[in-house]
Short mmCIF file of C-alpha atoms in Angstrom, two decimals:
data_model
loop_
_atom_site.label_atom_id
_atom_site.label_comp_id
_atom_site.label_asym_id
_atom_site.label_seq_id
_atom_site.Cartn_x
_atom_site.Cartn_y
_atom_site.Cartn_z
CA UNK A 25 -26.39 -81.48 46.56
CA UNK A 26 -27.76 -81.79 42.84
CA UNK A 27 -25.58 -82.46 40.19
CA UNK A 28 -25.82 -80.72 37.22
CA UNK A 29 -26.87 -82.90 34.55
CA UNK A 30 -25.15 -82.86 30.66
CA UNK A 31 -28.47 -83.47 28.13
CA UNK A 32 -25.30 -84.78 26.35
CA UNK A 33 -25.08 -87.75 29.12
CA UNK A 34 -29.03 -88.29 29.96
CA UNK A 35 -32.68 -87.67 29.00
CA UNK A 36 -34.15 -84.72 30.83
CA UNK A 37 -36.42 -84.33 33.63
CA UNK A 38 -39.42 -87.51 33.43
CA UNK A 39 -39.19 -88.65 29.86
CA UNK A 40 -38.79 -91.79 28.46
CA UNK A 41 -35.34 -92.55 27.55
CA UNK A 42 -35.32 -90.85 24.49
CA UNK A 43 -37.16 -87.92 24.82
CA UNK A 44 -35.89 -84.40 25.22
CA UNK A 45 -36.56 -82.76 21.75
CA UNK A 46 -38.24 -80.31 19.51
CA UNK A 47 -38.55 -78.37 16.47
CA UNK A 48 -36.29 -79.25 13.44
CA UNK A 49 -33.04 -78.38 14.00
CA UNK A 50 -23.06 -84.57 15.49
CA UNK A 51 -20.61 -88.55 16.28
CA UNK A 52 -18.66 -89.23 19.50
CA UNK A 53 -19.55 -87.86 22.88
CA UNK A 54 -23.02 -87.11 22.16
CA UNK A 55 -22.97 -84.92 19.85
CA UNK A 56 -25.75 -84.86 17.02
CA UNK A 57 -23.24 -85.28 13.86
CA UNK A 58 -24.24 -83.97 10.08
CA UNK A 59 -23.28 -86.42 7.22
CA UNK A 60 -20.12 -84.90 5.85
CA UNK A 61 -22.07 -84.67 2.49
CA UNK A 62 -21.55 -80.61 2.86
CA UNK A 63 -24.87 -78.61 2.55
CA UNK A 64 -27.87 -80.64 2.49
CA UNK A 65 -29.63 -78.00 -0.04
CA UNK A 66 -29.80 -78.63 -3.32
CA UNK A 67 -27.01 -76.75 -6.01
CA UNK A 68 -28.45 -74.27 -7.99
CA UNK A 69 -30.10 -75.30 -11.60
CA UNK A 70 -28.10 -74.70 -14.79
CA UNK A 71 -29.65 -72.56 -17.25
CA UNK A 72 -30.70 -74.02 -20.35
CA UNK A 73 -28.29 -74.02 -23.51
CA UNK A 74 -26.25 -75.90 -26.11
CA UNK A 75 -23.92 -79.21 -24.69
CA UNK A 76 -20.55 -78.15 -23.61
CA UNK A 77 -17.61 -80.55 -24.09
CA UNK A 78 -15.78 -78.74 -21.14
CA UNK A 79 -18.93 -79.06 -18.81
CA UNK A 80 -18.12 -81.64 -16.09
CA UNK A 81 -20.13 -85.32 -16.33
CA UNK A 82 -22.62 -85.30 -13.88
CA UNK A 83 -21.50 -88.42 -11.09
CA UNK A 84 -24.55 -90.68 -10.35
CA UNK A 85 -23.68 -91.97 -6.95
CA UNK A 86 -23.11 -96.30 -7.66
CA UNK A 87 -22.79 -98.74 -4.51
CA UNK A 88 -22.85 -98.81 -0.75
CA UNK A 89 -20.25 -98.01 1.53
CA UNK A 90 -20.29 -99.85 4.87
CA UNK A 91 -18.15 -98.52 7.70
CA UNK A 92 -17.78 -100.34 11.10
CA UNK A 93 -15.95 -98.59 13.99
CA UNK A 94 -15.16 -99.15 17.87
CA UNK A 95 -15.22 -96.30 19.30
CA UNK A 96 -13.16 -94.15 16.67
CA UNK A 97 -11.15 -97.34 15.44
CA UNK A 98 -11.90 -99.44 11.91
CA UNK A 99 -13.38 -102.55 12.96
CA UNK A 100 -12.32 -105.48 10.97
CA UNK A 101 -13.91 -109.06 11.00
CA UNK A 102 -17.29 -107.85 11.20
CA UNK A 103 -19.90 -109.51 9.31
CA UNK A 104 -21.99 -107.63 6.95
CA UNK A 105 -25.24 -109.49 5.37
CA UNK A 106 -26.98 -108.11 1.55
CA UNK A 107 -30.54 -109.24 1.34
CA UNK A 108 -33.49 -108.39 -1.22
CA UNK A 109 -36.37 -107.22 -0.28
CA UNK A 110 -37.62 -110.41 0.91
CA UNK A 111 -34.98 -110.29 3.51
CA UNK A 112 -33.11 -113.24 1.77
CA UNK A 113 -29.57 -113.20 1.68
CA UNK A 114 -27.67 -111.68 -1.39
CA UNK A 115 -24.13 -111.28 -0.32
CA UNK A 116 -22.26 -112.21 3.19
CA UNK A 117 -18.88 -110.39 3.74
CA UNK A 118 -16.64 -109.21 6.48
CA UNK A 119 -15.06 -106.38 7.04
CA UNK A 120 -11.49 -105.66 5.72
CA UNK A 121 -8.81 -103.67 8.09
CA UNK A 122 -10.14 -100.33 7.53
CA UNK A 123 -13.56 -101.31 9.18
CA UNK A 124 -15.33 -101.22 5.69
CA UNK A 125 -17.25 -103.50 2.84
CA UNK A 126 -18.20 -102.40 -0.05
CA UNK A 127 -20.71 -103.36 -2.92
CA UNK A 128 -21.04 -102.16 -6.11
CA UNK A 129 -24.13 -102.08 -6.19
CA UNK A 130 -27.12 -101.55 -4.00
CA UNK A 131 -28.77 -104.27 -2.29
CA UNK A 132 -32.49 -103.69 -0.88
CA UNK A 133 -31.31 -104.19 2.97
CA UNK A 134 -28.05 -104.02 4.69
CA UNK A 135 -27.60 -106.07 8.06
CA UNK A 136 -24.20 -105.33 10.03
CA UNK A 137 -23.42 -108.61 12.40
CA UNK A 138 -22.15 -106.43 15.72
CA UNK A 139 -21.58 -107.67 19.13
CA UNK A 140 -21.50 -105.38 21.90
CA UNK A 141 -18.97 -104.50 24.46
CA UNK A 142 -19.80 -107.01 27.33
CA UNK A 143 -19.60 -104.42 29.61
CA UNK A 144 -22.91 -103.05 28.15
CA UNK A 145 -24.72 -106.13 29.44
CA UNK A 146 -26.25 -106.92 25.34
CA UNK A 147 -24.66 -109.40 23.47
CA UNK A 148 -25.59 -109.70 19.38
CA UNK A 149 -26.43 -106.37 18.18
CA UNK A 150 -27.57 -106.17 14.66
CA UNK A 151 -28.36 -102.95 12.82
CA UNK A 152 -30.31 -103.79 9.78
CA UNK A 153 -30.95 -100.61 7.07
CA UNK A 154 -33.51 -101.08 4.87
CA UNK A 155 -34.35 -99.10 1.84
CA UNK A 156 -30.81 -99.17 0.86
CA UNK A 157 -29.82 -97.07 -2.47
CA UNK A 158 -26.63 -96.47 -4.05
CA UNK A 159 -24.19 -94.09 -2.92
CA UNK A 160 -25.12 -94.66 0.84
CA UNK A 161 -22.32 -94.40 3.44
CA UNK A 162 -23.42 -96.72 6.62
CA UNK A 163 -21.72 -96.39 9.37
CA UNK A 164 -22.25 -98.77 12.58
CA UNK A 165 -19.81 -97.39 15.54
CA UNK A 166 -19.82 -99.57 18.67
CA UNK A 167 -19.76 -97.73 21.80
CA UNK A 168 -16.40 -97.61 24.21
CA UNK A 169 -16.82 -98.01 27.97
CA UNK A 170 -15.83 -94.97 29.49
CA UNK A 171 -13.82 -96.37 32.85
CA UNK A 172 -11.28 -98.00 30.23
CA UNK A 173 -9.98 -94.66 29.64
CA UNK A 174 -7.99 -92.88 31.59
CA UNK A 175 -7.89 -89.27 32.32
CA UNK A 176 -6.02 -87.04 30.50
CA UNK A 177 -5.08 -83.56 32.03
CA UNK A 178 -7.14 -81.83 34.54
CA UNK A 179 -8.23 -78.20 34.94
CA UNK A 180 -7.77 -77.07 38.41
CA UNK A 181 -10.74 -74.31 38.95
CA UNK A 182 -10.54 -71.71 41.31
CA UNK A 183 -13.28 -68.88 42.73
CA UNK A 184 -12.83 -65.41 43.45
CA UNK A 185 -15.08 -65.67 46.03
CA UNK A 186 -18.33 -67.49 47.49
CA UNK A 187 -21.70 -66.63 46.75
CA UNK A 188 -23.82 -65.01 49.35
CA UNK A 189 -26.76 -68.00 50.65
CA UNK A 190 -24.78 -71.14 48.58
CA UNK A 191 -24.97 -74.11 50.48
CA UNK A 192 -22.70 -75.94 47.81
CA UNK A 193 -20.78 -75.60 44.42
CA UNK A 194 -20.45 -77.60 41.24
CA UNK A 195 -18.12 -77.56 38.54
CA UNK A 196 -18.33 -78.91 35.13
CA UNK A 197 -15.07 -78.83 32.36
CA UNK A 198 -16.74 -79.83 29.08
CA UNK A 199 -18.89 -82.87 30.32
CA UNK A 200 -16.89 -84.07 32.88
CA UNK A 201 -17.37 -82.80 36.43
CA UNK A 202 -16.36 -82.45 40.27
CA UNK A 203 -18.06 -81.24 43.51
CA UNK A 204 -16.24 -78.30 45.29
CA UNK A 205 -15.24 -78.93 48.59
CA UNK A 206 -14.21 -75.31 50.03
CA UNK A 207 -15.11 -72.89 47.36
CA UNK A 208 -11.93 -70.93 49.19
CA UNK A 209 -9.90 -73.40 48.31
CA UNK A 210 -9.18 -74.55 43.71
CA UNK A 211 -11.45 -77.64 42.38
CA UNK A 212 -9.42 -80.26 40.69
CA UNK A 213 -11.68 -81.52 37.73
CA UNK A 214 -10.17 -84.62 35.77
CA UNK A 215 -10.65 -84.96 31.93
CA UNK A 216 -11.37 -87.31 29.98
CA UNK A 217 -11.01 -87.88 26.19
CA UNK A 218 -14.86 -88.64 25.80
CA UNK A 219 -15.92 -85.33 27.62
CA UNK A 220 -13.66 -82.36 26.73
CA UNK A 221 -12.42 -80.95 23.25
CA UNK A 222 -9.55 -78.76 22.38
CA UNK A 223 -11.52 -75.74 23.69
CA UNK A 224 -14.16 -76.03 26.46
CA UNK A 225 -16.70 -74.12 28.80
CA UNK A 226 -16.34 -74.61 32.02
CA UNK A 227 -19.31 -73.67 34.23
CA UNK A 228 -19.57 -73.25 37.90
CA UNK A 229 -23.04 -73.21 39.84
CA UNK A 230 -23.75 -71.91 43.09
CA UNK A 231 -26.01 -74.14 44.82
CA UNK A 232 -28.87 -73.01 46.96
CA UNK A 233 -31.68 -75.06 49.34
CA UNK A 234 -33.66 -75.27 46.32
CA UNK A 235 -32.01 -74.20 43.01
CA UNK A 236 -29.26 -72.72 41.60
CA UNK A 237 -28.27 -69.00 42.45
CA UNK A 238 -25.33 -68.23 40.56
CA UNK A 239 -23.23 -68.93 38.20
CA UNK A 240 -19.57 -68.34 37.23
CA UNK A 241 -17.84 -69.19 34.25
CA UNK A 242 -15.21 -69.26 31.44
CA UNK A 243 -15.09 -70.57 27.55
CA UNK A 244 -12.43 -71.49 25.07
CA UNK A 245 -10.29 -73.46 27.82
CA UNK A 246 -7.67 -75.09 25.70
CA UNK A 247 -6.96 -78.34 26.77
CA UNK A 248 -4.08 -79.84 28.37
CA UNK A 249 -1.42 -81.19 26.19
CA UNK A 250 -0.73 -84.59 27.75
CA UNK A 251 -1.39 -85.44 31.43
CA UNK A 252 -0.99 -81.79 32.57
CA UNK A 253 -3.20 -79.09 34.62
CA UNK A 254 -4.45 -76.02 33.36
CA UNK A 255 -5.06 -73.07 35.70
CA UNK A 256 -8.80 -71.86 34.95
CA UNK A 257 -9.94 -69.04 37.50
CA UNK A 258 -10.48 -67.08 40.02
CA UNK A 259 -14.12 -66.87 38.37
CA UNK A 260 -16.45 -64.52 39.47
CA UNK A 261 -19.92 -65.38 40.74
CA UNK A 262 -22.66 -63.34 39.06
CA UNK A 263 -26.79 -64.33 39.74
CA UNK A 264 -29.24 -66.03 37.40
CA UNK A 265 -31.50 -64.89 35.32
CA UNK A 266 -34.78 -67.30 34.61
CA UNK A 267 -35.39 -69.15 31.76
CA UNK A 268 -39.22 -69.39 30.95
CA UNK A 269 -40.68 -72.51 28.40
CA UNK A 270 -44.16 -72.17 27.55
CA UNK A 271 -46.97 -74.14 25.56
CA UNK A 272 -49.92 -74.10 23.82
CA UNK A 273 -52.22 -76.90 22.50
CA UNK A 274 -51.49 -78.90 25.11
CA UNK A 275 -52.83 -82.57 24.34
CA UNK A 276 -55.32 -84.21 26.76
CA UNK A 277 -54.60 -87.64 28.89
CA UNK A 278 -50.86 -86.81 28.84
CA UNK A 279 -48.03 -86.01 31.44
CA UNK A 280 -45.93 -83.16 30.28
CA UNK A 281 -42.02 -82.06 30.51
CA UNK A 282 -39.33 -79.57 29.75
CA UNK A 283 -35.82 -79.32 29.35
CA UNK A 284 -33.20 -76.15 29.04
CA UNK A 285 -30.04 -76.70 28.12
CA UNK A 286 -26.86 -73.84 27.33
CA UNK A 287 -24.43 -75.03 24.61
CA UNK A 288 -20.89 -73.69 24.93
CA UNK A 289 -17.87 -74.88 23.21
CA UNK A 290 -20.11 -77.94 21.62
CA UNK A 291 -21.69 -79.22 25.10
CA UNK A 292 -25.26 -78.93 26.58
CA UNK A 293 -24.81 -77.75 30.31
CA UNK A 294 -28.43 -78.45 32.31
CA UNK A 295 -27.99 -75.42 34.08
CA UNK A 296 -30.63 -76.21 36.63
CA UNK A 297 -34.09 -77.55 37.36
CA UNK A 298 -37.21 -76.53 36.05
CA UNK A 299 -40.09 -75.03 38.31
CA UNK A 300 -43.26 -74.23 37.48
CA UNK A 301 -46.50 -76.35 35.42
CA UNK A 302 -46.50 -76.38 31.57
CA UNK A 303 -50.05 -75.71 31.22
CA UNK A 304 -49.50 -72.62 33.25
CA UNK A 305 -47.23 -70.24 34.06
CA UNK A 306 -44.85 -72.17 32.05
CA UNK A 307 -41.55 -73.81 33.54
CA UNK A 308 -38.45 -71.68 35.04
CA UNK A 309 -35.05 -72.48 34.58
CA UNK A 310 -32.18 -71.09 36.34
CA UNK A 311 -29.89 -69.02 33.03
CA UNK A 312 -26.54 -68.29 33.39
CA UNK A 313 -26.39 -64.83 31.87
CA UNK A 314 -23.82 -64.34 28.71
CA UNK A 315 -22.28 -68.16 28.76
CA UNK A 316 -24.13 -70.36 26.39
CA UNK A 317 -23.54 -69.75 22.37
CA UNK A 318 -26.71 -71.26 21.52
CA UNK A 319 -29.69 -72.62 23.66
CA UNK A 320 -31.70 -75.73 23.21
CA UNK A 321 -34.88 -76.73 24.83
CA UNK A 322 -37.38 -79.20 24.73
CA UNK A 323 -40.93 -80.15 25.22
CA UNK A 324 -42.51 -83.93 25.70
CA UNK A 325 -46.32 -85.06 26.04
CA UNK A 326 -45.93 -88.90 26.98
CA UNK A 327 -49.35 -89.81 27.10
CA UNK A 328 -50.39 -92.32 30.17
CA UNK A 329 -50.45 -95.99 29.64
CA UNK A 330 -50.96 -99.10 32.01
CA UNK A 331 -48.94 -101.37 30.02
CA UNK A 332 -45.21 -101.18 29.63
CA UNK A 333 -45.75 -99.20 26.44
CA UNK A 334 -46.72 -96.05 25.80
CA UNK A 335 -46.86 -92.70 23.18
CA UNK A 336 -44.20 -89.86 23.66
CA UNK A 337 -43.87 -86.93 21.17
CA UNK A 338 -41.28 -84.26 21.72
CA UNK A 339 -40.30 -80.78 20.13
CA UNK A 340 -36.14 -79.83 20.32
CA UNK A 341 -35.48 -76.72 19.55
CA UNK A 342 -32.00 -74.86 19.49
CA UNK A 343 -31.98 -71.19 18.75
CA UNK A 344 -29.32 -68.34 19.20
CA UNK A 345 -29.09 -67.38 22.81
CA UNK A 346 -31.92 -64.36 23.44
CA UNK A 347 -31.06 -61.12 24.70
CA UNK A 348 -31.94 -60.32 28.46
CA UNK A 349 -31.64 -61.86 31.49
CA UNK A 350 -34.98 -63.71 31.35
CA UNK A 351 -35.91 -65.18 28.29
CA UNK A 352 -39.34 -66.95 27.10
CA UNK A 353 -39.44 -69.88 24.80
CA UNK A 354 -43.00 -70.53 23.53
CA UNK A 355 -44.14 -73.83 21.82
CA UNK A 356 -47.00 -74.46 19.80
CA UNK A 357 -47.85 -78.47 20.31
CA UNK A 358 -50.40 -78.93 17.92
CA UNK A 359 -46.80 -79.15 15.60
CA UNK A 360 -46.02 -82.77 17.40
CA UNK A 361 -46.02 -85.62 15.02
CA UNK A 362 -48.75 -87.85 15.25
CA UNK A 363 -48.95 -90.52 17.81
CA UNK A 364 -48.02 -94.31 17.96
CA UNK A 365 -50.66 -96.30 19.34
CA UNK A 366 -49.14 -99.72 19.19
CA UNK A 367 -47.17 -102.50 18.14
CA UNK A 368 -47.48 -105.85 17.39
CA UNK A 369 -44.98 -108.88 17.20
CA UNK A 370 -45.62 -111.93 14.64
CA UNK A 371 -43.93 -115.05 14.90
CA UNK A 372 -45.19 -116.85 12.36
CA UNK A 373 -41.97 -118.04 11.05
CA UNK A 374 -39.58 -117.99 14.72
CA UNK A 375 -36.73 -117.06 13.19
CA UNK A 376 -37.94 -114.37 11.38
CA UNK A 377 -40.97 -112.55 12.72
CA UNK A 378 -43.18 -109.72 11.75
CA UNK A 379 -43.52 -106.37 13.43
CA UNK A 380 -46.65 -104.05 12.54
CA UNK A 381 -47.03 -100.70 13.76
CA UNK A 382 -49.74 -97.70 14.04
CA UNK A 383 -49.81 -94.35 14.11
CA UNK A 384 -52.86 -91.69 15.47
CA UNK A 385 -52.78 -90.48 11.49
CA UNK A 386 -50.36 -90.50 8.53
CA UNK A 387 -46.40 -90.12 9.49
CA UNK A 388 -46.05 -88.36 5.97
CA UNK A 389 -43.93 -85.71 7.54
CA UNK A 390 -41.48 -87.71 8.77
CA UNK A 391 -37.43 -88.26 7.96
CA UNK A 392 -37.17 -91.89 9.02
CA UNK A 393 -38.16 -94.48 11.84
CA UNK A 394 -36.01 -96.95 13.93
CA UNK A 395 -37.23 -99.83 15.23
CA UNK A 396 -35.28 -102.25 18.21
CA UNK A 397 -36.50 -105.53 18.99
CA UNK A 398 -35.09 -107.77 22.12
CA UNK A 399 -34.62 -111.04 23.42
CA UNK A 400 -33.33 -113.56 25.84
CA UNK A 401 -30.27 -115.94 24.70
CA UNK A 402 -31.29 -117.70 27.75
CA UNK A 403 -29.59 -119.57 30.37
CA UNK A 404 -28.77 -118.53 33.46
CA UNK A 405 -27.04 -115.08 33.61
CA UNK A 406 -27.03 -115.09 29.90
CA UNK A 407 -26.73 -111.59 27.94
CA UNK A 408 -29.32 -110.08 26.17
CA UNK A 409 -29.75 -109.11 22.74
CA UNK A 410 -31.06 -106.29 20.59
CA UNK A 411 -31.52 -105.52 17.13
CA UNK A 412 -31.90 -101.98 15.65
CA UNK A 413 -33.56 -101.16 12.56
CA UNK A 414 -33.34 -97.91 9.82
CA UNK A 415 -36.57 -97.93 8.23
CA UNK A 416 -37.53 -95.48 5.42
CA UNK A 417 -40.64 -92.73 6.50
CA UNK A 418 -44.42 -94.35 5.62
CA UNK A 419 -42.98 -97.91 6.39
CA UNK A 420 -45.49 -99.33 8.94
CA UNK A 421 -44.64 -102.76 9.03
CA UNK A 422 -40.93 -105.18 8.74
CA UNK A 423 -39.83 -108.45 8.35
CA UNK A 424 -37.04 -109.51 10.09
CA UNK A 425 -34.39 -110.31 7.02
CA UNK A 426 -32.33 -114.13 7.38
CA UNK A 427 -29.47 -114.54 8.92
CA UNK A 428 -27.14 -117.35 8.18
CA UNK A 429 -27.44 -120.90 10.31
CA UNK A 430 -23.89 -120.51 11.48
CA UNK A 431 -24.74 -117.17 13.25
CA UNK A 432 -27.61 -118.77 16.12
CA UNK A 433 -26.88 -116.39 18.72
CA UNK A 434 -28.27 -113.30 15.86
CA UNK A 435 -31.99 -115.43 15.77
CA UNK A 436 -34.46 -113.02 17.31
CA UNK A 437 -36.42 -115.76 19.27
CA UNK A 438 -39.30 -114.37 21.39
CA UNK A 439 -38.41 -110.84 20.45
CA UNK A 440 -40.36 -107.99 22.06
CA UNK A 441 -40.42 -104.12 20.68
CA UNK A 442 -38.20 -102.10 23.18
CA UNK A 443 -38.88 -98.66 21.21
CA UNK A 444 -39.73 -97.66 17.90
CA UNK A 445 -40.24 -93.99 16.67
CA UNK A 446 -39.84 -91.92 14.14
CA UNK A 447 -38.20 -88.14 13.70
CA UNK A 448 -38.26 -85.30 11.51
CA UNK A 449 -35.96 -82.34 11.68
CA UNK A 450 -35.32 -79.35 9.50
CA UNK A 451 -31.36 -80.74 9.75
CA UNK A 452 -32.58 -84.01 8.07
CA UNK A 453 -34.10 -83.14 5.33
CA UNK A 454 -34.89 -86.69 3.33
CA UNK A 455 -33.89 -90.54 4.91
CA UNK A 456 -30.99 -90.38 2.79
CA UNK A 457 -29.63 -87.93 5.52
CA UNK A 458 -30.30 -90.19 8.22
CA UNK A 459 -28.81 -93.45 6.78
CA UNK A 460 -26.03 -91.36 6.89
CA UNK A 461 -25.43 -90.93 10.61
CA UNK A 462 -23.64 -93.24 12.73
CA UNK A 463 -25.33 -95.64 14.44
CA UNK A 464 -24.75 -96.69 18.04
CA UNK A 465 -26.47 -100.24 18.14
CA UNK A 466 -26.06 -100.68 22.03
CA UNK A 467 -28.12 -97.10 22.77
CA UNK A 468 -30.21 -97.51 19.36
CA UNK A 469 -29.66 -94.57 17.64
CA UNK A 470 -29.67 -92.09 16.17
CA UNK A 471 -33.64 -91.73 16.53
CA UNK A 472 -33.20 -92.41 19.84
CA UNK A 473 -30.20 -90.34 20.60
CA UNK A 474 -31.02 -87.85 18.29
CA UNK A 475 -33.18 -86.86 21.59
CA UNK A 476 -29.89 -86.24 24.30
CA UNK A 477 -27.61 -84.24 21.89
CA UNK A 478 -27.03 -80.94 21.32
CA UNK A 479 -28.58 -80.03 17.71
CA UNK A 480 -25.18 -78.94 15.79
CA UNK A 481 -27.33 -75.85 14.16
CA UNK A 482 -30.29 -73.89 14.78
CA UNK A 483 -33.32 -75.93 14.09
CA UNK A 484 -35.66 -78.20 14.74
CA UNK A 485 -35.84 -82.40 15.71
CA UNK A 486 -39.92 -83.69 16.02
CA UNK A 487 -39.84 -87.46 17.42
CA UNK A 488 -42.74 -89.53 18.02
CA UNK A 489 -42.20 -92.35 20.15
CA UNK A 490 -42.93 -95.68 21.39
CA UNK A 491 -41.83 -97.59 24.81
CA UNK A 492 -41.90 -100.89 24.50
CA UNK A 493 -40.09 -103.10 26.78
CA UNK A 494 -37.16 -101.64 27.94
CA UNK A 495 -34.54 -104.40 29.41
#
């Protein structure tokens, strides 16, 4: 039986591991988080007239704010590197026990020292910013495992009745998830803290030979309070409508794919797969009728390559949910960014090479670009490691900043590019934004993730992508 599939938890349908996103448009759990710097639109402009002694100063931001969390803890002890723009070092400090170092003023680049869970299999994971300017926030948060957590509550899910032709049944509680055994008989669904809120969706899909038939649902679920069950049912079965994506402009010499995803209660339920050829009828997608709040969907042209890299460009768009049982969602690709056509890897110096990049045409729409590099630390079963970097829109070529000689293991010998891209979104406005949004530095983000959330607003996300190696 087919599990659904959260675009929350994984990439949809054949894309590289970032794609799954559109037009312009978050932290933990997925979830594509807006700086908490309120509105980004700008305040309105005071009329002209005499000084005022009781008109407030105006506050130019001064200094940097870097925040390091695991998980949603501080992080102390981390090591936090200043550099000019040469990539020398300015300033080397740790963090205190709130997780944070500050400096009063601005230094060109910021380079946070983190090491990765070991159960993520990457050791050293720097996350360098560059373009720094006072009055950014930073924040690096380190990824928690999800088996070290247990569950907490359950909802125990029952049906009214079967559906007519299902061969099998699947529930999913927020983004958590259980198989139903005897849709006579109630689901236990476990929950954990990384998949459920303090009100969630729970959706239930009636499974047929090839898709889904039916759905059944319920929203606003509180959730337990402390390892107890919640009742949720008997749910009713109702059928599908379709769910229709379209394009136009499709570009030549590239393999095409969709995505459709319902948000309720802050998740993105995959309600099903898509049928159907882009360049023709379009691509159907099983809808369950009156659940989601908002919809998202997505379109990707990765173009084909023989080498291990490649061009991918994707359009997410989230919208309110359309009336009607079978809605159409038409994209116009000649809006993708332009394409990356390659990469290259200097090193010149070893310990701090060069990376160059190109682009089909001018990225001069774009918010900001992320770059990871990888390498070996070499002997037998040895980790790897990865380094992520913010870069500011137009940059098209870095220089790995120093790193002190007491910190070996954070030397990027014989790296290789495992992705860069670059996004615009119509949530994003400026790179300021996006050096505001946490950074995971085991997945890469947030370019990379910003592809597998759900958008927290109606808009559009643009990415254009690059596949390098991928260990």
């Amino acid at each position: 039986m087919r599990h659904l599939r959260f675009l929350a938890l994984a990439a949809p349908v054949v894309i590289l591991p970032l794609v799954a996103c559109e037009d312009d448009g978050g932290g933990s759990s997925g979830v594509f988080e807006v700086p908490e710097t309120g509105t980004f639109e700008a305040g309105p402009v005071p009329e002209a007239g005499p000084p005022s002694e009781a008109a407030p100063d105006v506050v130019v931001p001064s200094g940097v704010t870097v925040t390091v969390l695991d998980g949603t803890t501080p992080k102390a002890d981390v090591r936090v590197l200043f550099h000019d723009t040469t990539g020398a070092i300015t300033g080397d400090q740790k963090t205190n026990a709130t997780g944070r170092v500050v400096a009063a003023t601005a230094p060109a680049m910021v380079t946070v020292l983190t090491l990765a869970p070991a159960q993520f299999g990457t050791g050293p994971s720097p996350v360098t910013y560059v373009g720094v300017a006072d009055g950014d926030n930073l924040v690096v948060k380190l990824p928690r495992f999800e088996n070290e957590v247990p569950a907490e509550g359950s909802y125990t899910v029952s049906l009214a009745a079967p559906f007519d032709g299902a061969i099998g049944y699947y529930v999913n509680a927020g983004t958590c998830g259980a198989s139903v055994g005897d849709p006579a008989q109630p689901t236990v669904v476990p929950l954990y803290p990384y998949c459920v809120g303090a009100t969630n969706a729970v959706l239930v899909s009636a499974e047929g030979e090839v898709n889904t038939l039916a759905f059944a649902f319920a929203k606003n679920v509180a959730k337990p309070v402390g390892a107890t069950n919640v009742n949720v049912g008997p749910l009713t079965f109702a059928a599908r409508g379709t769910a229709t994506i379209t394009a136009t402009n499709l570009p030549a010499n590239t393999s095409r794919s969709t995505s459709f995803n319902a948000l309720a209660n802050g998740v993105a339920f995959s309600t099903g797969s898509g049928i159907g050829l882009l360049n023709e009828s379009g691509v159907a997608y099983p809808h369950a009728i009156g659940f989601a709040d908002a919809i998202q969907t997505s379109v990707a042209a990765a173009e084909f390559s023989e080498g291990p890299g490649g061009s991918t460009r994707v359009i997410v768009r989230r919208e309110a949910t359309p009336a009607g049982a079978n809605p159409t969602f038409a994209y116009d690709l000649a809006t993708l960014l332009p394409a990356l056509t390659g990469v290259t890897v200097s090193q010149a110096t070893p310990s701090r090479p060069d990376v160059t990049w190109t682009s089909a045409s001018a990225l001069t729409g774009a918010d900001a670009g992320a770059i990871e590099l990888s390498w070996s630390l070499g002997g037998q079963g040895a980790a790897s490691a990865r380094w992520t970097f913010i870069v500011p829109p137009g940059t098209t070529t870095i220089k790995v900043p120093a790193v002190p000689a007491d910190a070996p293991d954070f030397v990027p010998s014989e790296a290789q590019v495992r992705f860069f891209g670059f996004v615009e979104s119509t949530l994003l406005p400026n790179y300021a934004a996006v050096k505001a949004l946490p950074i995971d530095p085991v997945s890469g983000g947030p370019i990379r993730e910003l592809a597998d959330m759900p958008l927290p607003a109606n808009g559009t996300v643009r990415l254009t992508t690059w596949g390098g190696n991928r260990g």
